[in-house]
Amino acid sequence: MRKALIAVLFVTVNGALSACVGRLSPSADVMRAADYGPYPSDYKTIIDKYHEARFKDPASVQVQYLSTPQKAWGGLSFYPYFGYVVCLTVTARNSLGGLTESHLTGVFIRDGQVVQYRSANPSIEGTDVGVRDMCKNVLGKFDTPAGSN
């Protein structure tokens, strides 16, 4: 029993520490030297192609853009990757033909490809926090040049 308790405690503490480390920003030097790749001026086409490949009924996908691409980083602070984040809401038909509720979605684009696609889903614990974290510095930025972040 004692070994099981120690194992559970170890996993819990390890998970908590990993979550904290992952949320730290890369150093200022790393951010200045970062290569974000080319600005995705065709981001709507990139996202539309992603939807066509992933959704059962891509014609039903309704998108409302909440930002234009903004410079961002992902991954862990000690091993980050750089690119551009676009935030949007997505509504689509489910398998039964009904429309799903609109979900906040963060799309990370690098070199013309969707690298990460995260959609907040209240039925999956933690996804809301992850998407809000991804979009917190991007929401509402439409006319801000990507180079000024």
Short mmCIF file of C-alpha atoms in Angstrom, two decimals:
data_model
loop_
_atom_site.label_atom_id
_atom_site.label_comp_id
_atom_site.label_asym_id
_atom_site.label_seq_id
_atom_site.Cartn_x
_atom_site.Cartn_y
_atom_site.Cartn_z
CA MET A 1 0.00 0.00 0.00
CA ARG A 2 2.81 2.36 0.91
CA LYS A 3 4.59 1.74 -2.43
CA ALA A 4 1.38 2.46 -4.33
CA LEU A 5 0.89 5.74 -2.43
CA ILE A 6 4.49 6.78 -3.14
CA ALA A 7 4.06 5.94 -6.83
CA VAL A 8 0.86 8.00 -7.07
CA LEU A 9 2.51 10.90 -5.25
CA PHE A 10 5.54 10.72 -7.57
CA VAL A 11 3.38 10.75 -10.71
CA THR A 12 1.29 13.66 -9.39
CA VAL A 13 4.29 15.80 -8.42
CA ASN A 14 6.10 14.94 -11.66
CA GLY A 15 3.03 15.90 -13.72
CA ALA A 16 2.61 19.17 -11.83
CA LEU A 17 6.26 20.10 -12.33
CA SER A 18 6.13 19.21 -16.02
CA ALA A 19 3.08 21.44 -16.48
CA CYS A 20 4.88 24.35 -14.82
CA VAL A 21 8.06 23.93 -16.86
CA GLY A 22 6.09 23.74 -20.11
CA ARG A 23 4.36 27.05 -19.47
CA LEU A 24 7.56 29.04 -18.93
CA SER A 25 8.48 31.25 -21.87
CA PRO A 26 11.73 30.74 -23.73
CA SER A 27 14.45 33.24 -22.82
CA ALA A 28 14.50 36.68 -24.44
CA ASP A 29 17.64 35.71 -26.39
CA VAL A 30 15.95 32.61 -27.79
CA MET A 31 12.85 34.63 -28.75
CA ARG A 32 14.94 37.31 -30.54
CA ALA A 33 16.90 34.71 -32.51
CA ALA A 34 13.86 32.59 -33.35
CA ASP A 35 13.00 31.70 -36.94
CA TYR A 36 9.20 31.87 -37.29
CA GLY A 37 9.23 30.93 -40.95
CA PRO A 38 7.43 32.86 -43.69
CA TYR A 39 4.25 34.74 -42.81
CA PRO A 40 1.26 32.58 -43.89
CA SER A 41 -0.63 35.17 -45.97
CA ASP A 42 -2.76 32.32 -47.38
CA TYR A 43 -3.70 31.10 -43.87
CA LYS A 44 -7.40 30.74 -44.72
CA THR A 45 -6.58 28.37 -47.59
CA ILE A 46 -4.18 26.41 -45.35
CA ILE A 47 -6.88 26.02 -42.69
CA ASP A 48 -9.58 25.16 -45.27
CA LYS A 49 -7.38 22.37 -46.69
CA TYR A 50 -6.82 21.05 -43.17
CA HIS A 51 -10.60 20.97 -42.58
CA GLU A 52 -11.17 19.19 -45.91
CA ALA A 53 -8.74 16.46 -44.87
CA ARG A 54 -10.02 16.05 -41.29
CA PHE A 55 -13.78 16.63 -41.15
CA LYS A 56 -16.42 14.11 -42.26
CA ASP A 57 -18.48 16.86 -43.86
CA PRO A 58 -16.04 19.67 -44.74
CA ALA A 59 -18.74 21.57 -46.65
CA SER A 60 -20.60 22.07 -43.36
CA VAL A 61 -17.65 23.68 -41.58
CA GLN A 62 -18.40 27.25 -40.53
CA VAL A 63 -15.43 29.35 -39.45
CA GLN A 64 -15.29 32.74 -37.77
CA TYR A 65 -11.76 34.16 -37.61
CA LEU A 66 -10.86 35.83 -34.31
CA SER A 67 -7.38 36.93 -35.42
CA THR A 68 -4.91 37.01 -38.26
CA PRO A 69 -1.68 35.00 -37.93
CA GLN A 70 0.49 36.25 -35.08
CA LYS A 71 4.00 35.19 -34.14
CA ALA A 72 3.94 32.56 -31.41
CA TRP A 73 5.86 29.68 -29.89
CA GLY A 74 4.78 26.23 -28.86
CA GLY A 75 6.25 23.20 -27.18
CA LEU A 76 8.24 23.40 -23.98
CA SER A 77 10.30 26.41 -22.88
CA PHE A 78 13.53 24.42 -23.14
CA TYR A 79 12.64 23.01 -26.59
CA PRO A 80 10.31 25.52 -28.29
CA TYR A 81 9.16 25.68 -31.89
CA PHE A 82 8.12 28.91 -33.59
CA GLY A 83 5.52 29.90 -36.16
CA TYR A 84 2.17 31.68 -36.31
CA VAL A 85 -1.08 31.17 -34.42
CA VAL A 86 -4.55 31.94 -35.77
CA CYS A 87 -7.59 31.75 -33.49
CA LEU A 88 -11.08 31.04 -34.74
CA THR A 89 -14.36 29.42 -33.84
CA VAL A 90 -15.45 26.31 -35.70
CA THR A 91 -18.91 24.81 -36.11
CA ALA A 92 -19.47 21.66 -38.17
CA ARG A 93 -21.93 18.82 -38.64
CA ASN A 94 -21.41 15.75 -36.47
CA SER A 95 -21.90 12.11 -37.49
CA LEU A 96 -25.65 12.40 -36.87
CA GLY A 97 -26.00 15.43 -39.15
CA GLY A 98 -26.57 17.97 -36.37
CA LEU A 99 -24.44 21.07 -35.98
CA THR A 100 -21.94 21.00 -33.14
CA GLU A 101 -21.65 23.99 -30.86
CA SER A 102 -19.04 26.56 -31.80
CA HIS A 103 -15.60 25.76 -30.33
CA LEU A 104 -12.69 28.12 -29.77
CA THR A 105 -9.84 26.76 -31.89
CA GLY A 106 -6.16 27.62 -32.09
CA VAL A 107 -4.24 26.75 -35.24
CA PHE A 108 -0.43 26.80 -35.22
CA ILE A 109 1.03 27.24 -38.72
CA ARG A 110 4.67 26.81 -39.73
CA ASP A 111 6.03 26.80 -43.30
CA GLY A 112 2.55 26.68 -44.84
CA GLN A 113 1.44 23.65 -42.80
CA VAL A 114 -0.84 23.18 -39.81
CA VAL A 115 1.52 22.00 -37.08
CA GLN A 116 -1.02 21.99 -34.27
CA TYR A 117 -4.82 22.23 -34.28
CA ARG A 118 -6.43 22.54 -30.86
CA SER A 119 -10.15 22.90 -30.39
CA ALA A 120 -11.71 23.52 -26.99
CA ASN A 121 -14.08 20.69 -26.14
CA PRO A 122 -15.91 20.93 -22.82
CA SER A 123 -16.27 17.15 -22.71
CA ILE A 124 -12.49 16.61 -22.75
CA GLU A 125 -10.85 17.86 -19.58
CA GLY A 126 -8.08 20.40 -20.08
CA THR A 127 -8.67 21.30 -23.71
CA ASP A 128 -10.31 24.63 -22.84
CA VAL A 129 -7.26 25.71 -20.84
CA GLY A 130 -4.85 24.64 -23.58
CA VAL A 131 -6.70 26.52 -26.31
CA ARG A 132 -7.18 29.64 -24.18
CA ASP A 133 -3.45 29.58 -23.41
CA MET A 134 -2.68 29.22 -27.12
CA CYS A 135 -4.98 32.12 -28.06
CA LYS A 136 -4.57 34.51 -25.12
CA ASN A 137 -2.09 36.84 -26.87
CA VAL A 138 -3.68 36.52 -30.30
CA LEU A 139 -7.44 37.05 -29.90
CA GLY A 140 -8.72 40.21 -31.55
CA LYS A 141 -5.49 41.01 -33.41
CA PHE A 142 -6.50 41.62 -37.00
CA ASP A 143 -4.51 44.60 -38.24
CA THR A 144 -1.37 44.13 -36.16
CA PRO A 145 1.54 43.32 -38.45
CA ALA A 146 2.94 39.95 -37.47
CA GLY A 147 6.44 41.41 -37.16
CA SER A 148 5.44 43.80 -34.38
CA ASN A 149 4.65 41.15 -31.73
#
